[in-house]
Coordinates of C-alpha atoms in Angstrom, one line a residue:
M1125 CA -17.4 -3.1 18.3
A1126 CA -16.1 -4.6 15.1
N1127 CA -12.5 -4.0 13.8
V1128 CA -11.7 -3.8 10.1
A1129 CA -8.6 -4.7 8.1
V1130 CA -8.0 -3.0 4.8
V1131 CA -5.8 -4.8 2.3
G1132 CA -5.1 -4.5 -1.4
A1133 CA -6.5 -7.2 -3.7
Q1134 CA -4.4 -6.5 -6.7
W1135 CA -0.8 -5.2 -7.2
G1136 CA -1.2 -2.2 -4.9
D1137 CA -2.2 1.3 -5.8
E1138 CA -5.9 0.3 -5.6
G1139 CA -7.0 3.5 -3.9
K1140 CA -6.6 2.4 -0.3
G1141 CA -5.9 5.9 0.8
K1142 CA -9.3 7.3 0.2
I1143 CA -11.1 4.2 1.5
V1144 CA -9.0 4.1 4.7
D1145 CA -9.6 7.8 5.2
W1146 CA -13.4 7.2 4.7
L1147 CA -13.3 4.4 7.3
S1148 CA -10.9 6.2 9.7
E1149 CA -13.6 8.7 10.5
R1150 CA -15.6 5.9 11.9
A1151 CA -12.6 4.3 13.7
D1152 CA -10.9 5.2 16.9
V1153 CA -7.4 3.9 16.1
V1154 CA -5.6 3.3 12.8
V1155 CA -2.7 0.7 12.7
R1156 CA -0.2 0.2 9.9
F1157 CA 1.0 -3.4 10.1
Q1158 CA 3.5 -4.0 7.3
G1159 CA 5.5 -2.4 4.5
G1160 CA 7.6 0.7 4.7
H1161 CA 7.9 4.1 3.0
N1162 CA 7.6 2.4 -0.4
A1163 CA 3.8 2.4 0.0
G1164 CA 2.0 5.6 -1.0
H1165 CA -1.5 6.7 0.0
T1166 CA -3.1 9.8 -1.3
L1167 CA -5.9 11.4 0.7
V1168 CA -8.1 14.3 -0.5
I1169 CA -9.8 16.1 2.4
N1170 CA -11.8 19.3 1.9
G1171 CA -9.9 19.9 -1.3
V1172 CA -6.5 19.4 0.4
T1173 CA -4.3 16.6 -0.9
Y1174 CA -2.1 14.7 1.6
K1175 CA 0.5 12.2 0.4
L1176 CA 1.4 9.7 3.0
S1177 CA 4.1 6.9 2.7
L1178 CA 4.8 5.7 6.3
L1179 CA 2.3 7.5 8.5
P1180 CA -1.1 5.7 9.1
S1181 CA -3.9 7.5 7.4
G1182 CA -5.6 8.3 10.7
V1183 CA -3.1 11.1 11.5
V1184 CA -4.8 13.6 9.2
R1185 CA -8.0 13.3 11.4
G1186 CA -6.2 13.3 14.7
K1187 CA -7.0 9.7 15.4
L1188 CA -4.5 7.6 17.4
S1189 CA -2.2 6.2 14.8
I1190 CA 0.1 3.3 15.3
I1191 CA 3.1 2.0 13.3
G1192 CA 3.2 -1.7 14.2
N1193 CA 6.1 -4.0 14.6
G1194 CA 5.5 -5.5 11.1
V1195 CA 6.5 -2.2 9.5
V1196 CA 10.1 -1.4 8.7
V1197 CA 10.8 2.3 9.6
D1198 CA 13.2 4.7 7.9
P1199 CA 13.5 7.2 10.8
W1200 CA 14.8 10.0 8.5
A1201 CA 12.0 9.5 6.0
L1202 CA 9.5 9.4 8.8
L1203 CA 10.7 12.7 10.2
D1204 CA 10.6 14.3 6.8
E1205 CA 7.0 13.1 6.3
I1206 CA 6.0 14.4 9.7
A1207 CA 7.5 17.8 8.9
R1208 CA 5.7 17.9 5.6
I1209 CA 2.3 17.0 7.1
N1210 CA 2.9 19.5 10.0
A1211 CA 3.5 22.2 7.4
Q1212 CA 0.0 21.4 6.0
G1213 CA -1.5 22.2 9.4
I1214 CA -1.8 18.7 10.8
A1215 CA 0.0 18.4 14.2
I1216 CA 1.7 15.0 14.6
T1217 CA 2.8 14.6 18.2
P1218 CA 3.6 11.5 20.4
D1219 CA 0.1 11.7 21.7
V1220 CA -1.2 11.0 18.1
L1221 CA 1.5 8.8 16.7
K1222 CA 3.0 5.7 18.3
I1223 CA 5.7 3.5 16.9
A1224 CA 6.2 -0.1 18.1
E1225 CA 9.4 -0.3 20.1
N1226 CA 10.2 -3.6 18.4
A1227 CA 9.8 -2.3 14.8
C1228 CA 13.0 -2.7 12.7
L1229 CA 14.8 0.3 11.2
I1230 CA 15.7 1.0 7.5
L1231 CA 19.2 2.4 7.5
P1232 CA 21.0 4.3 4.7
L1233 CA 23.0 1.1 3.9
H1234 CA 19.8 -0.7 3.0
A1235 CA 18.9 1.7 0.2
H1236 CA 22.5 1.6 -0.9
L1237 CA 22.4 -2.2 -1.2
D1238 CA 19.0 -2.1 -2.8
K1239 CA 20.1 0.1 -5.6
A1240 CA 23.4 -1.7 -6.1
R1241 CA 21.6 -5.0 -6.5
E1242 CA 19.1 -3.6 -8.9
E1243 CA 21.9 -2.2 -11.0
A1244 CA 23.8 -5.4 -11.0
S1245 CA 20.6 -7.3 -12.1
G1246 CA 20.2 -5.4 -15.3
S1247 CA 17.1 -6.6 -17.3
A1248 CA 16.3 -9.1 -14.5
K1249 CA 15.7 -6.4 -11.9
I1250 CA 12.7 -6.7 -9.7
G1251 CA 11.7 -3.0 -10.0
T1252 CA 11.9 -2.0 -6.4
T1253 CA 11.6 1.6 -5.2
G1254 CA 15.2 1.5 -4.2
R1255 CA 14.3 2.6 -0.6
G1256 CA 15.9 -0.3 1.2
I1257 CA 12.7 -2.1 2.3
G1258 CA 13.8 -5.6 1.0
P1259 CA 17.3 -5.5 2.6
A1260 CA 15.7 -4.2 5.9
Y1261 CA 13.3 -7.2 6.0
E1262 CA 16.2 -9.5 5.2
D1263 CA 18.1 -8.2 8.3
R1264 CA 15.0 -8.7 10.4
V1265 CA 14.7 -12.3 9.4
G1266 CA 18.5 -12.7 9.7
R1267 CA 18.3 -11.5 13.3
R1268 CA 20.7 -8.7 12.8
A1269 CA 18.3 -5.7 12.5
I1270 CA 18.5 -2.6 14.5
R1271 CA 15.1 -1.9 16.2
V1272 CA 13.5 1.3 17.5
C1273 CA 14.3 0.3 21.1
D1274 CA 18.0 -0.1 20.3
L1275 CA 18.2 3.7 19.7
D1276 CA 18.2 4.1 23.5
D1277 CA 21.3 2.0 24.1
R1278 CA 24.6 3.1 22.5
A1279 CA 26.4 -0.2 23.5
V1280 CA 23.8 -2.3 21.7
L1281 CA 24.0 0.0 18.6
E1282 CA 27.7 -0.3 18.4
A1283 CA 27.6 -4.1 18.7
K1284 CA 24.8 -4.4 16.1
I1285 CA 26.5 -2.1 13.6
E1286 CA 29.6 -4.3 13.8
T1287 CA 27.5 -7.4 13.0
L1288 CA 25.6 -5.6 10.3
L1289 CA 28.6 -4.3 8.5
R1290 CA 30.3 -7.6 8.6
H1291 CA 27.4 -8.9 6.5
H1292 CA 26.6 -5.8 4.3
N1293 CA 30.1 -4.7 3.4
A1294 CA 30.9 -8.2 2.1
L1295 CA 27.9 -8.0 -0.2
L1296 CA 28.8 -4.4 -1.3
R1297 CA 32.3 -5.5 -2.1
G1298 CA 31.0 -8.3 -4.2
L1299 CA 28.8 -5.9 -6.1
G1300 CA 31.6 -3.4 -6.6
A1301 CA 29.8 -0.8 -4.5
A1302 CA 31.2 1.5 -1.8
E1303 CA 31.4 0.1 1.7
V1304 CA 29.7 1.6 4.7
D1305 CA 31.6 3.4 7.5
G1306 CA 30.4 2.2 10.9
G1307 CA 31.4 5.4 12.7
E1308 CA 29.3 7.5 10.3
L1309 CA 26.3 5.2 10.7
L1310 CA 26.5 5.3 14.5
A1311 CA 26.7 9.1 14.5
K1312 CA 23.6 9.3 12.3
L1313 CA 21.6 6.9 14.6
L1314 CA 22.7 8.8 17.8
D1315 CA 21.6 12.0 16.2
V1316 CA 18.2 10.7 15.1
A1317 CA 17.5 8.8 18.3
P1318 CA 16.1 11.6 20.5
K1319 CA 13.8 12.6 17.6
I1320 CA 12.3 9.2 17.2
L1321 CA 12.2 7.7 20.8
P1322 CA 9.4 10.0 22.1
F1323 CA 7.1 8.2 19.6
A1324 CA 8.2 4.7 20.8
D1325 CA 5.6 2.6 22.6
V1326 CA 4.7 -0.9 23.8
V1327 CA 2.2 -1.2 21.0
W1328 CA 1.0 -4.8 21.7
K1329 CA 0.1 -3.7 25.2
R1330 CA -1.6 -0.5 24.1
L1331 CA -3.7 -2.4 21.6
D1332 CA -4.7 -4.9 24.3
E1333 CA -5.8 -2.1 26.5
I1334 CA -7.8 -0.6 23.6
R1335 CA -9.4 -3.9 23.0
H1336 CA -10.9 -3.8 26.5
T1337 CA -12.4 -0.4 25.9
R1338 CA -14.2 -1.7 22.8
K1339 CA -12.9 1.0 20.6
R1340 CA -12.9 0.4 16.8
V1341 CA -9.5 -0.4 15.3
L1342 CA -8.7 -0.1 11.6
F1343 CA -5.8 -2.2 10.4
E1344 CA -4.2 -0.5 7.4
G1345 CA -2.3 -2.7 4.9
A1346 CA 0.1 -1.5 2.2
Q1347 CA 0.7 -2.8 -1.4
G1348 CA -1.5 -5.7 -2.5
A1349 CA -2.1 -9.4 -2.3
M1350 CA -0.3 -10.1 -5.6
L1351 CA 2.8 -8.5 -4.1
D1352 CA 2.7 -10.8 -1.1
V1353 CA 6.1 -12.4 -0.5
D1354 CA 4.4 -15.9 -0.3
H1355 CA 1.3 -15.5 -2.4
G1356 CA 2.2 -13.0 -5.0
T1357 CA 4.0 -13.0 -8.4
Y1358 CA 7.3 -14.1 -6.8
P1359 CA 10.1 -12.9 -7.1
Y1360 CA 8.4 -9.7 -8.4
V1361 CA 6.9 -9.0 -5.0
T1362 CA 7.5 -6.9 -1.9
S1363 CA 9.4 -8.4 1.1
S1364 CA 6.5 -8.7 3.5
N1365 CA 3.1 -10.5 3.8
T1366 CA 0.5 -8.1 2.5
V1367 CA -2.5 -10.3 3.2
S1368 CA -4.8 -9.8 6.2
G1369 CA -3.3 -12.8 8.0
N1370 CA -0.3 -10.5 8.8
A1371 CA -2.5 -7.9 10.4
G1372 CA -2.4 -9.6 13.8
T1373 CA 1.3 -10.5 13.6
G1374 CA 2.4 -7.1 12.4
A1375 CA 0.4 -5.2 15.0
G1376 CA 0.8 -7.6 18.0
V1377 CA -2.8 -8.8 18.4
G1378 CA -4.5 -12.2 18.0
P1379 CA -6.1 -13.2 14.7
G1380 CA -9.6 -13.0 16.2
Q1381 CA -9.2 -9.2 16.7
V1382 CA -8.7 -8.4 13.1
G1383 CA -12.4 -8.5 12.3
Y1384 CA -13.9 -7.7 8.9
V1385 CA -11.5 -7.8 6.0
L1386 CA -12.1 -5.3 3.2
G1387 CA -10.2 -5.8 0.0
I1388 CA -9.6 -2.8 -2.3
C1389 CA -9.4 -3.2 -6.0
K1390 CA -9.8 -1.0 -9.0
A1391 CA -12.4 -1.6 -11.7
Y1392 CA -9.5 -2.3 -14.0
T1393 CA -5.9 -3.4 -13.1
T1394 CA -2.6 -1.6 -12.7
R1395 CA 1.0 -2.5 -11.8
V1396 CA 4.2 -0.6 -11.1
G1397 CA 7.6 -2.1 -11.9
S1398 CA 8.6 -5.4 -13.4
G1399 CA 6.8 -8.7 -13.4
P1400 CA 4.0 -10.6 -15.2
F1401 CA 0.7 -8.8 -16.0
P1402 CA -1.6 -11.0 -18.1
T1403 CA -4.2 -8.3 -18.9
E1404 CA -1.8 -5.5 -19.6
L1405 CA -2.8 -3.2 -22.5
F1406 CA -0.3 -1.7 -24.9
D1407 CA -2.7 0.2 -27.0
A1408 CA -4.7 3.5 -27.0
I1409 CA -7.2 2.1 -24.4
G1410 CA -4.4 1.4 -22.0
E1411 CA -3.1 4.9 -22.5
R1412 CA -6.6 6.3 -22.0
I1413 CA -7.1 4.4 -18.7
G1414 CA -3.7 5.6 -17.4
D1415 CA -4.4 9.2 -18.3
R1416 CA -8.0 9.3 -17.0
G1417 CA -7.0 7.4 -13.8
R1418 CA -3.9 9.6 -13.2
E1419 CA -1.9 6.4 -12.9
F1420 CA 1.4 7.6 -11.5
G1421 CA 3.0 6.2 -8.3
T1422 CA 2.5 8.3 -5.2
V1423 CA 6.0 7.5 -4.0
T1424 CA 8.0 7.1 -7.2
G1425 CA 6.1 9.1 -9.7
R1426 CA 6.5 6.2 -12.2
R1427 CA 3.7 5.6 -14.7
R1428 CA 1.7 2.5 -13.9
R1429 CA 1.1 -0.2 -16.4
C1430 CA -2.7 -0.6 -17.1
G1431 CA -5.0 -3.4 -18.2
W1432 CA -8.4 -5.0 -18.0
F1433 CA -9.9 -6.3 -14.7
D1434 CA -8.5 -9.7 -13.8
A1435 CA -11.2 -11.6 -12.0
V1436 CA -9.1 -14.7 -11.6
M1437 CA -6.4 -12.8 -9.8
V1438 CA -8.8 -10.9 -7.5
R1439 CA -10.8 -14.1 -6.7
Q1440 CA -7.5 -15.8 -5.7
A1441 CA -6.6 -12.7 -3.5
I1442 CA -10.0 -12.9 -1.8
K1443 CA -9.6 -16.6 -1.0
V1444 CA -6.0 -16.4 0.2
G1445 CA -6.5 -13.2 2.1
G1446 CA -9.8 -14.0 3.8
I1447 CA -11.5 -11.0 2.2
N1448 CA -15.2 -10.6 3.2
G1449 CA -16.1 -7.9 0.7
I1450 CA -14.4 -5.5 -1.6
A1451 CA -14.3 -1.7 -2.2
L1452 CA -14.4 -1.2 -6.0
T1453 CA -12.6 2.0 -6.9
K1454 CA -12.2 4.2 -10.0
L1455 CA -15.3 3.0 -11.8
D1456 CA -15.5 6.4 -13.4
V1457 CA -12.2 5.8 -15.3
L1458 CA -14.1 3.3 -17.5
D1459 CA -16.7 5.9 -18.6
G1460 CA -17.1 6.3 -22.3
L1461 CA -15.6 3.0 -23.4
D1462 CA -17.7 1.1 -26.0
E1463 CA -16.9 -2.3 -24.5
L1464 CA -15.1 -3.7 -21.5
K1465 CA -13.2 -6.9 -21.0
I1466 CA -12.9 -9.0 -17.9
C1467 CA -10.3 -11.8 -17.6
V1468 CA -12.2 -15.0 -16.6
G1469 CA -9.5 -17.6 -17.0
Y1470 CA -6.0 -18.3 -18.4
K1471 CA -4.5 -20.4 -21.2
S1472 CA -1.1 -21.9 -20.4
Q1473 CA 0.8 -24.6 -22.2
G1474 CA -2.4 -26.1 -23.7
Q1475 CA -4.3 -26.0 -20.5
T1476 CA -7.1 -23.7 -19.2
L1477 CA -6.5 -22.4 -15.7
A1478 CA -8.9 -21.0 -13.2
H1479 CA -6.1 -19.8 -10.9
Y1480 CA -2.9 -17.8 -11.1
P1481 CA 0.0 -20.3 -11.1
A1482 CA 2.9 -20.1 -8.7
S1483 CA 5.6 -21.1 -11.2
Q1484 CA 7.6 -18.1 -12.5
S1485 CA 7.7 -19.5 -16.0
R1486 CA 4.0 -20.3 -16.0
Q1487 CA 3.1 -16.8 -14.8
A1488 CA 5.0 -15.3 -17.7
D1489 CA 3.3 -17.7 -20.1
V1490 CA -0.4 -17.3 -19.3
E1491 CA -2.7 -15.7 -21.8
P1492 CA -6.0 -14.2 -20.6
I1493 CA -9.4 -15.5 -21.5
Y1494 CA -11.8 -12.6 -21.8
E1495 CA -15.5 -12.0 -21.4
V1496 CA -16.7 -8.9 -23.3
M1497 CA -19.3 -6.7 -21.8
P1498 CA -20.9 -3.5 -23.1
G1499 CA -19.6 -0.2 -21.8
W1500 CA -21.5 3.0 -21.0
S1501 CA -21.4 6.5 -22.4
E1502 CA -22.9 8.2 -19.3
S1503 CA -20.7 9.6 -16.5
T1504 CA -20.4 7.8 -13.2
Y1505 CA -18.0 10.4 -11.7
G1506 CA -19.2 11.5 -8.3
A1507 CA -22.1 9.1 -8.1
R1508 CA -23.3 8.5 -4.6
S1509 CA -26.2 6.1 -5.0
W1510 CA -27.1 3.1 -7.3
K1511 CA -29.7 5.2 -9.0
D1512 CA -27.0 7.5 -10.3
L1513 CA -25.3 4.7 -12.2
P1514 CA -26.0 3.6 -15.8
A1515 CA -27.6 0.2 -16.2
S1516 CA -24.5 -1.1 -18.0
A1517 CA -22.2 0.0 -15.1
I1518 CA -24.4 -1.9 -12.6
K1519 CA -24.3 -5.0 -14.8
Y1520 CA -20.5 -4.7 -14.9
I1521 CA -20.3 -4.5 -11.1
R1522 CA -22.7 -7.5 -10.6
R1523 CA -20.7 -9.6 -13.0
V1524 CA -17.5 -8.7 -11.2
E1525 CA -19.1 -9.9 -7.9
E1526 CA -20.1 -13.2 -9.5
L1527 CA -16.7 -13.8 -10.9
I1528 CA -14.7 -12.9 -7.8
E1529 CA -17.2 -14.7 -5.5
A1530 CA -17.4 -11.7 -3.0
P1531 CA -19.8 -8.8 -2.7
V1532 CA -19.0 -5.1 -3.4
S1533 CA -19.2 -3.5 0.0
L1534 CA -18.2 0.0 -1.1
L1535 CA -18.1 1.7 -4.5
S1536 CA -15.8 4.7 -5.1
T1537 CA -16.5 7.0 -8.0
S1538 CA -14.0 9.8 -7.5
P1539 CA -11.0 10.8 -5.3
E1540 CA -13.4 12.8 -3.0
R1541 CA -14.3 10.8 0.1
D1542 CA -18.0 11.5 -0.1
D1543 CA -18.3 10.2 -3.6
T1544 CA -18.7 6.7 -2.2
I1545 CA -21.7 4.3 -2.4
L1546 CA -21.9 2.3 0.8
V1547 CA -23.5 -1.1 0.4
H1548 CA -22.3 -2.7 3.6
D1549 CA -20.6 -0.9 6.5
P1550 CA -17.6 -3.1 7.5
F1551 CA -17.7 -1.7 11.1
A1552 CA -21.3 -2.9 11.5
T1553 CA -20.3 -6.6 11.1

């Protein structure tokens, strides 16, 4: 039985929630493998909207859902999210949800430091959500993080808090921010421990057992390829690897178990926060796309920046991320536009580029080279087969496939899960 990894192929917010939900009905297990509660997924099931940030999308369907070791976990945010989803009639118990015992925790001090650094950066700020994801990943790499398993050992917690505060309080003093009291932090962790520990599990072992039963596993990524800490628009990126290569590492399985990689991208481009955006629109068309696409962040509520489809960027994401096919979402948002533009290259410092440069100054300098295509006046909203699409919409999709050098496996035409055109079933690979 094939496994599938779902990753974003742009700057996040590509509509992964609906696609993951659509696939999760066919999966037996859903695994989150990176990110934190800065990643928002919106699912619409039978007219009910569920907004998830940290929970794997499979929980709303009662599928075994796993938070892998590559995720940084804010235990208080997780408990709040569980309570909210429980209130919507979805029971989330330790039988349904498992958290890797070696996953690192996001602590209140991480959000405190995150906000203090953003404020100190002024106009040079990264545009983080301020939820502490970056500082938590820094502690993980710095080998001073508190992990889920540490919640079961007071002596370890006390020693690790001392080490943490030696580092963090020095940073906070330098930023002119309030320092953290170790006793208060310890008390908070001891209070939350019995609420989180029932969900703790040896996830790598469980996934190995699942592999031998030939069940289908869906690996769920967060954010998008251009926010990858190595391959994205650095430093305006997240603090983890968002590409499919991290699915194995962040879940505790070998790379051969990841399977088919499905990249999600919109029929246009959006971005939240600071950083370069070559095809960004500052006119009425950009406003129209944002309004029709309801482009507001699930987690932050911030309005997303909108622009034309960038085929150069998506092609690069496909090659770096090992993407086998894409799910093209929100095609219907482009309905009614007289003409559409696709970025097919960049101009930079007198050169023509067919890739997105790594240099920060070059990224800020590039100008898009556009190819213009006719739009369509007919509605594609809710289309469930190719025959329901206007000829110009089909031509647009085919041209996108040519430019990104990958096939469209699924096409989404509304937030409703059944408004999906299946071209190739990833689980059938």
